[in-house]
Amino acid sequence: MERELGKPAIAGGIPARDTKIYYGHQYIDEDDVQAVVQVLRYQDLTCGPKIGELERRLCEITGAKYAVACSSDTAALHIACLAAGVAEGDEVITTPITFAASANCALYCGARPVFADIDPETYNIDPEKVAQAVGPKTKAVMAVDYTGQSAKLDELLEICRKNGLTLIEDGAHVIGTRYRGRPNGSIADMTTFSFHPVKTVTGGEGGAVTTNDESLYRKLLLYRSHGITRAEELMENVPDGPWYYEQVALGYNYRLTDIQAALIISQLNKLPMFSRRRKEIVAKYDEAFARLPQLSVQKEIPESDTTRHLYILRLVPEKLTIGRRQFFDALAAENVCCNVHYIPVYYLPYYQKLGYRRGLCPNAEKLYEEIITLPLYYSMTDRDVDSVIEAVTKIAVYYARQ
Ligand SMILES: *Cc1c(COP(=O)(O)O)cnc(C)c1O
């Protein structure tokens, strides 16, 4: 019994919206446009003043001592692993409910990702499962602040301190969130950020690592740019002449352009506004969906004051006559175009070939079967939010199991 796509989900019904809405969209205003144009007209396109300015802004926003701007969060994750000394034969513990990059960065270093299961209510990595996964080869823990809610950083730090591990936080979703009153980005040993267009703040592409540790900071700078030390640092002792530089490690070109940095700085000016609006939308969704037994709302830990990047609608299968796929299609027929975040990383064919098997993390696997990512972005109007709620409610009620 295939229901046709593009037709109203519910027989004879009118779609909740007459135009399509997608799960995420960037917001660019005239200030952003001007910021980019200024760089193009007057400034260095790369390695210029906007990089330092962005790094200082990130330090102000997160409270971290140091920030290193990178070409993407993926690049940031890679250099964070390198700075932590992750190498051939090591293990990095991470969550399966994340984008592949959080685990790929361990593979880049020749290490093996070890997946620890999530908490079934917050959907973030469960510190108890992390503690159980620590072994003699463990080098680092890669926590992810899934949806923007902070991972349990204190518990994770305690495990890391006890076992001599580095805590890296993939904060691709977390900008604007505070954990126990402190902004995420100054708590873990290193926190990485993403400025991809679906994230809360964008530069087209872009990323960063923040840290309070000077020696990690020096390594991050080195790995970002070919492993080559900057001339200024050697000026005292230049053997050949002023052109001299040294490559002391095998680094990469993971630099951000000043064009992107200018856009990110301009976007960061709007972070309080982005954050406020996202919180408003999440509160409206939570209120509407908490009333329906067919749906379950993500639990917030009191320690996290969350700026949500993703809104996860979770279905309660026992209370519905349709599955996630049909619910997803029914939403599309209402012009609410969703997504799903995430397929457990170890389901991906590349990971299956590496020998990871289904069944590793039952909470994560169950979550994946039941979730749909709803539209959530700054420029959604109240009307947009209401029509998403209307569509979800209509489907949940129509397909309720008695
Ligand atoms: C988006 C995302 C990444 C990758 O970020 P890029 O900036 O696109 O490299 C990594 N981890 C998570 C959790 C993400 O959501």
Coordinates of C-alpha atoms and ligand atoms in Angstrom, one line a residue:
M1 CA 0.0 0.0 0.0
E2 CA 2.3 2.8 -1.3
R3 CA 1.0 6.3 -0.7
E4 CA 1.9 8.6 -3.6
L5 CA 4.4 11.3 -2.8
G6 CA 3.2 14.8 -3.5
K7 CA -0.4 14.0 -2.6
P8 CA -1.8 15.2 0.7
A9 CA -0.9 12.7 3.4
I10 CA -4.3 12.2 4.6
A11 CA -7.0 11.3 2.1
G12 CA -9.0 14.4 1.0
G13 CA -6.9 16.7 3.1
I14 CA -5.2 19.9 2.2
P15 CA -1.5 20.1 2.8
A16 CA -0.6 22.1 5.9
R17 CA 1.6 24.4 3.8
D18 CA 1.3 25.6 0.2
T19 CA 5.1 26.0 -0.2
K20 CA 7.9 23.6 0.8
I21 CA 9.9 24.2 3.9
Y22 CA 13.3 22.5 4.5
Y23 CA 15.0 21.4 7.6
G24 CA 17.7 24.1 7.6
H25 CA 18.6 27.3 5.8
Q26 CA 21.2 30.0 6.3
Y27 CA 20.3 33.6 7.1
I28 CA 22.4 36.2 5.3
D29 CA 21.8 39.9 5.6
E30 CA 23.3 43.0 4.1
D31 CA 25.9 43.3 6.8
D32 CA 27.2 39.8 5.9
V33 CA 27.3 40.8 2.2
Q34 CA 29.2 44.0 3.0
A35 CA 31.6 42.2 5.3
V36 CA 32.6 39.9 2.4
V37 CA 32.8 42.7 -0.1
Q38 CA 35.1 44.7 2.1
V39 CA 37.6 41.8 2.2
L40 CA 37.4 41.4 -1.6
R41 CA 38.0 45.1 -2.1
Y42 CA 40.6 46.0 0.5
Q43 CA 42.2 43.0 2.2
D44 CA 44.2 39.9 2.0
L45 CA 42.2 37.0 0.8
T46 CA 43.9 34.5 3.1
C47 CA 46.3 34.7 6.2
G48 CA 45.1 38.3 6.7
P49 CA 43.7 40.2 9.6
K50 CA 40.2 38.7 9.5
I51 CA 41.6 35.3 10.7
G52 CA 43.1 36.8 13.9
E53 CA 39.9 38.9 14.4
L54 CA 37.7 35.7 14.1
E55 CA 39.9 33.8 16.5
R56 CA 39.7 36.6 19.1
R57 CA 35.9 36.7 18.7
L58 CA 35.7 33.0 19.2
C59 CA 37.8 33.3 22.4
E60 CA 35.4 36.0 23.6
I61 CA 32.3 34.0 22.9
T62 CA 33.6 30.7 24.3
G63 CA 35.8 32.0 27.1
A64 CA 38.7 29.9 25.7
K65 CA 42.2 31.2 25.7
Y66 CA 43.1 30.1 22.2
A67 CA 41.2 29.6 18.9
V68 CA 42.5 28.2 15.6
A69 CA 40.3 28.9 12.6
C70 CA 40.2 26.1 10.0
S71 CA 38.7 25.3 6.6
S72 CA 36.0 23.1 8.1
D73 CA 35.0 21.2 11.3
T74 CA 36.3 18.1 9.7
A75 CA 39.8 19.7 9.3
A76 CA 39.4 21.0 12.9
L77 CA 38.6 17.5 14.2
H78 CA 41.6 16.1 12.3
I79 CA 44.1 18.5 13.7
A80 CA 42.6 18.2 17.2
C81 CA 43.2 14.4 17.0
L82 CA 46.8 15.0 15.8
A83 CA 47.4 17.6 18.6
A84 CA 46.1 15.0 21.1
G85 CA 48.7 12.6 19.8
V86 CA 46.2 10.2 18.3
A87 CA 48.2 7.8 16.1
E88 CA 48.4 4.3 14.6
G89 CA 47.1 1.6 16.9
D90 CA 45.2 4.0 19.2
E91 CA 41.5 4.0 20.0
V92 CA 39.2 7.0 20.1
I93 CA 35.8 6.6 21.9
T94 CA 32.9 8.3 20.2
T95 CA 29.1 8.2 19.7
P96 CA 27.5 6.5 16.8
I97 CA 24.8 9.2 16.6
T98 CA 26.9 11.8 14.8
F99 CA 28.1 12.8 11.4
A100 CA 30.8 10.4 10.0
A101 CA 33.5 13.1 10.4
S102 CA 33.5 12.7 14.2
A103 CA 34.8 9.1 13.7
N104 CA 36.6 9.6 10.4
C105 CA 39.1 11.9 12.1
A106 CA 40.4 8.9 14.2
L107 CA 40.8 6.9 11.0
Y108 CA 42.7 9.7 9.4
C109 CA 45.3 9.2 12.2
G110 CA 45.4 5.5 11.8
A111 CA 43.4 5.0 15.0
R112 CA 40.3 3.0 15.5
P113 CA 37.0 4.6 16.5
V114 CA 35.2 2.7 19.4
F115 CA 31.5 3.4 19.6
A116 CA 30.0 3.9 23.0
D117 CA 26.2 3.9 23.2
I118 CA 24.0 7.0 23.9
D119 CA 21.7 7.8 26.8
P120 CA 18.2 6.9 25.5
E121 CA 16.6 10.1 26.7
T122 CA 19.2 12.9 26.0
Y123 CA 20.6 11.1 22.9
N124 CA 24.1 12.1 23.9
I125 CA 27.0 9.7 24.6
D126 CA 26.5 8.0 28.0
P127 CA 29.5 8.6 30.3
E128 CA 29.0 5.2 31.9
K129 CA 29.3 3.5 28.5
V130 CA 32.4 5.6 27.8
A131 CA 34.0 4.4 31.1
Q132 CA 33.3 0.8 30.1
A133 CA 34.9 1.3 26.7
V134 CA 38.2 2.7 28.0
G135 CA 41.1 0.2 27.4
P136 CA 44.9 0.2 27.2
K137 CA 44.8 1.6 23.6
T138 CA 42.4 4.5 24.3
K139 CA 43.9 7.9 23.6
A140 CA 41.0 10.3 23.4
V141 CA 37.2 10.6 23.9
M142 CA 35.4 12.4 21.1
A143 CA 32.1 13.7 22.5
V144 CA 29.5 15.3 20.3
D145 CA 26.9 17.8 21.5
Y146 CA 24.2 16.2 19.5
T147 CA 21.5 18.8 18.4
G148 CA 23.3 21.5 20.4
Q149 CA 22.6 20.1 23.8
S150 CA 25.9 19.8 25.7
A151 CA 27.3 16.4 26.4
K152 CA 27.9 15.6 30.1
L153 CA 31.3 17.3 30.0
D154 CA 32.1 17.1 33.8
E155 CA 31.5 13.3 33.9
L156 CA 33.5 12.8 30.6
L157 CA 36.4 15.0 31.9
E158 CA 36.6 13.0 35.1
I159 CA 36.9 9.7 33.1
C160 CA 39.5 11.4 30.8
R161 CA 41.5 12.7 33.8
K162 CA 41.5 9.4 35.6
N163 CA 42.7 7.5 32.5
G164 CA 45.1 10.1 31.0
L165 CA 42.9 10.8 28.0
T166 CA 42.2 13.9 26.0
L167 CA 38.6 15.1 25.8
I168 CA 37.8 16.5 22.3
E169 CA 34.3 17.9 21.9
D170 CA 32.9 18.0 18.4
G171 CA 30.9 21.1 18.9
A172 CA 29.6 21.4 15.3
H173 CA 26.1 21.8 16.8
V174 CA 26.9 23.6 20.0
I175 CA 27.7 27.3 19.3
G176 CA 25.5 29.4 21.6
T177 CA 25.1 26.7 24.3
R178 CA 26.3 27.0 27.9
Y179 CA 27.2 24.1 30.2
R180 CA 26.8 24.8 33.9
G181 CA 26.8 28.5 33.1
R182 CA 30.0 28.4 30.9
P183 CA 30.0 28.6 27.2
N184 CA 30.9 25.3 25.5
G185 CA 34.3 25.8 23.9
S186 CA 36.2 26.5 27.1
I187 CA 35.5 23.2 29.0
A188 CA 36.8 20.2 27.1
D189 CA 40.5 20.0 26.3
M190 CA 39.6 21.0 22.7
T191 CA 36.3 22.0 21.2
T192 CA 35.7 22.1 17.4
F193 CA 33.1 24.2 15.6
S194 CA 31.5 24.0 12.1
F195 CA 30.4 27.0 10.0
H196 CA 28.7 24.9 7.3
P197 CA 25.5 26.6 6.0
V198 CA 23.1 24.3 7.8
K199 CA 24.8 25.1 11.2
T200 CA 23.7 28.0 13.4
V201 CA 26.5 30.4 12.1
T202 CA 28.0 30.0 8.6
G203 CA 30.9 31.0 6.5
G204 CA 29.9 28.9 3.5
E205 CA 32.5 26.4 4.8
G206 CA 34.7 26.8 7.9
G207 CA 35.6 25.5 11.3
A208 CA 37.7 26.2 14.4
V209 CA 39.3 24.6 17.4
T210 CA 39.3 26.3 20.8
T211 CA 41.5 25.3 23.8
N212 CA 42.9 26.6 27.0
D213 CA 46.1 24.7 26.6
E214 CA 49.0 26.5 25.1
S215 CA 50.9 23.4 24.0
L216 CA 47.9 22.0 22.2
Y217 CA 47.4 25.5 20.6
R218 CA 51.0 25.5 19.2
K219 CA 50.4 22.0 17.7
L220 CA 47.1 23.0 16.2
L221 CA 48.7 26.0 14.5
L222 CA 51.4 23.7 13.1
Y223 CA 49.1 21.1 11.7
R224 CA 46.8 23.7 10.2
S225 CA 49.5 24.9 8.0
H226 CA 51.8 22.1 6.6
G227 CA 53.7 21.6 9.9
I228 CA 55.7 24.7 8.9
T229 CA 56.8 27.1 11.7
R230 CA 56.3 30.7 11.0
A231 CA 59.2 32.9 10.2
E232 CA 58.5 35.2 13.2
E233 CA 59.1 32.4 15.6
L234 CA 62.6 31.7 14.1
M235 CA 63.8 35.2 13.5
E236 CA 66.3 35.0 16.3
N237 CA 68.1 32.2 14.7
V238 CA 67.8 32.2 10.9
P239 CA 70.5 30.0 9.3
D240 CA 70.1 30.9 5.6
G241 CA 68.3 34.2 5.3
P242 CA 64.9 35.9 5.8
W243 CA 63.2 33.5 3.4
Y244 CA 63.9 30.6 5.7
Y245 CA 61.2 28.4 7.2
E246 CA 61.1 25.0 8.7
Q247 CA 58.8 22.1 8.3
V248 CA 58.9 20.2 11.6
A249 CA 55.8 18.0 11.3
L250 CA 53.6 16.6 8.5
G251 CA 50.8 19.1 8.5
Y252 CA 48.1 20.1 6.0
N253 CA 46.6 23.1 4.4
Y254 CA 43.5 23.5 6.5
R255 CA 43.5 27.3 6.5
L256 CA 40.3 29.4 6.3
T257 CA 40.1 32.3 3.9
D258 CA 39.7 35.9 5.1
I259 CA 36.5 36.0 2.9
Q260 CA 35.0 33.3 5.0
A261 CA 36.3 34.6 8.3
A262 CA 34.7 38.0 7.6
L263 CA 31.4 36.3 6.9
I264 CA 31.7 34.2 10.1
I265 CA 32.5 37.3 12.2
S266 CA 29.5 39.1 10.8
Q267 CA 27.3 36.1 11.5
L268 CA 28.6 35.8 15.1
N269 CA 27.3 39.4 15.7
K270 CA 23.9 37.9 15.2
L271 CA 24.5 34.8 17.4
P272 CA 22.4 36.1 20.4
M273 CA 19.5 36.8 17.9
F274 CA 19.9 33.4 16.3
S275 CA 20.0 31.7 19.6
R276 CA 16.9 33.5 20.9
R277 CA 14.9 32.6 17.9
R278 CA 16.0 29.0 17.9
K279 CA 15.0 28.7 21.6
E280 CA 11.6 30.1 20.9
I281 CA 10.9 27.7 18.1
V282 CA 12.1 24.7 20.1
A283 CA 9.9 25.8 23.0
K284 CA 6.9 25.9 20.7
Y285 CA 7.6 22.5 19.2
D286 CA 8.2 20.9 22.6
E287 CA 5.0 22.3 24.0
A288 CA 2.9 21.1 21.1
F289 CA 4.5 17.6 20.8
A290 CA 4.7 16.9 24.6
R291 CA 0.9 16.7 24.5
L292 CA 0.8 13.9 22.0
P293 CA 1.5 10.4 23.3
Q294 CA 2.5 9.3 19.8
L295 CA 5.6 11.6 20.1
S296 CA 8.5 11.8 22.5
V297 CA 10.5 15.0 23.2
Q298 CA 14.3 15.1 23.7
K299 CA 15.2 15.3 27.4
E300 CA 17.3 18.4 28.4
I301 CA 19.8 18.0 31.2
P302 CA 19.6 20.9 33.6
E303 CA 23.3 21.7 33.1
S304 CA 22.8 22.6 29.5
D305 CA 21.3 26.0 28.4
T306 CA 20.9 24.9 24.9
T307 CA 20.9 26.7 21.6
R308 CA 19.5 23.9 19.5
H309 CA 20.9 23.3 16.0
L310 CA 18.6 20.4 15.2
Y311 CA 15.1 19.6 16.3
I312 CA 14.5 15.9 16.6
L313 CA 11.0 14.6 16.4
R314 CA 10.9 11.1 18.0
L315 CA 8.0 8.8 17.2
V316 CA 6.6 6.3 19.8
P317 CA 6.1 3.3 17.6
E318 CA 3.6 1.5 19.9
K319 CA 1.3 4.5 19.6
L320 CA 1.3 4.8 15.8
T321 CA 0.0 2.6 13.0
I322 CA 2.7 3.9 10.6
G323 CA 6.5 3.7 10.8
R324 CA 9.1 6.4 10.5
R325 CA 9.3 6.2 6.7
Q326 CA 5.6 6.7 6.2
F327 CA 5.6 9.5 8.7
F328 CA 8.5 11.2 6.9
D329 CA 6.7 10.8 3.5
A330 CA 3.4 12.1 5.0
L331 CA 5.3 15.2 6.2
A332 CA 6.8 15.7 2.7
A333 CA 3.2 15.5 1.3
E334 CA 2.3 18.3 3.7
N335 CA 5.3 20.3 2.2
V336 CA 7.4 19.8 5.3
C337 CA 10.7 18.5 3.9
C338 CA 12.7 16.8 6.7
N339 CA 15.9 14.9 7.1
V340 CA 17.2 12.3 9.5
H341 CA 20.3 12.9 11.7
Y342 CA 22.0 10.4 12.0
I343 CA 22.4 7.0 10.5
P344 CA 24.6 5.3 13.2
V345 CA 28.1 5.8 11.9
Y346 CA 29.0 2.1 12.0
Y347 CA 26.1 1.3 9.7
L348 CA 27.9 3.1 6.8
P349 CA 29.3 0.7 4.3
Y350 CA 32.9 1.9 4.8
Y351 CA 32.6 1.1 8.5
Q352 CA 30.9 -2.3 7.8
K353 CA 33.9 -3.2 5.7
L354 CA 36.1 -2.3 8.6
G355 CA 34.3 -5.0 10.6
Y356 CA 31.8 -3.0 12.7
R357 CA 28.6 -5.0 13.2
R358 CA 25.0 -3.9 13.8
G359 CA 23.9 -4.4 17.4
L360 CA 26.9 -2.6 18.9
C361 CA 24.8 0.3 20.4
P362 CA 21.2 -0.7 20.9
N363 CA 20.0 2.7 22.2
A364 CA 21.5 4.5 19.2
E365 CA 20.0 1.9 16.8
K366 CA 16.6 2.3 18.3
L367 CA 16.8 6.0 18.2
Y368 CA 17.7 6.0 14.5
E369 CA 14.6 4.0 13.7
E370 CA 12.3 6.5 15.3
I371 CA 13.6 10.0 14.5
I372 CA 12.9 12.7 11.9
T373 CA 14.7 16.1 11.9
L374 CA 12.1 18.9 11.6
P375 CA 12.8 22.4 10.1
L376 CA 14.6 24.7 12.6
Y377 CA 16.4 27.8 11.5
Y378 CA 16.4 31.5 12.3
S379 CA 14.3 32.9 9.5
M380 CA 11.4 30.6 10.0
T381 CA 8.3 32.7 10.5
D382 CA 5.7 32.0 13.2
R383 CA 3.4 30.9 10.4
D384 CA 6.1 28.4 9.3
V385 CA 6.4 27.0 12.8
D386 CA 2.7 26.7 13.2
S387 CA 2.3 24.9 9.9
V388 CA 5.0 22.4 10.8
I389 CA 3.2 21.8 14.1
E390 CA -0.1 21.5 12.3
A391 CA 1.4 18.9 9.8
V392 CA 3.0 16.8 12.6
T393 CA -0.1 16.9 14.7
K394 CA -2.4 16.0 11.9
I395 CA -0.3 13.0 10.9
A396 CA 0.2 11.8 14.5
V397 CA -3.5 12.1 15.3
Y398 CA -4.7 10.5 12.1
Y399 CA -2.3 7.5 12.5
A400 CA -2.7 7.1 16.2
R401 CA -2.9 3.5 17.3
Q402 CA -6.0 3.1 19.5
Ligands
LIG1 C1 28.5 19.3 10.3 C2 29.2 18.4 11.2 C3 30.5 18.0 11.0 C4 31.3 18.4 9.8 O1 31.5 19.8 9.7 P1 32.1 20.4 8.4 O2 32.4 21.8 8.8 O3 31.1 20.3 7.3 O4 33.4 19.7 8.1 C5 31.1 17.2 11.9 N1 30.5 16.8 13.0 C6 29.2 17.0 13.2 C7 28.5 16.5 14.4 C8 28.5 17.9 12.3 O5 27.2 18.1 12.5

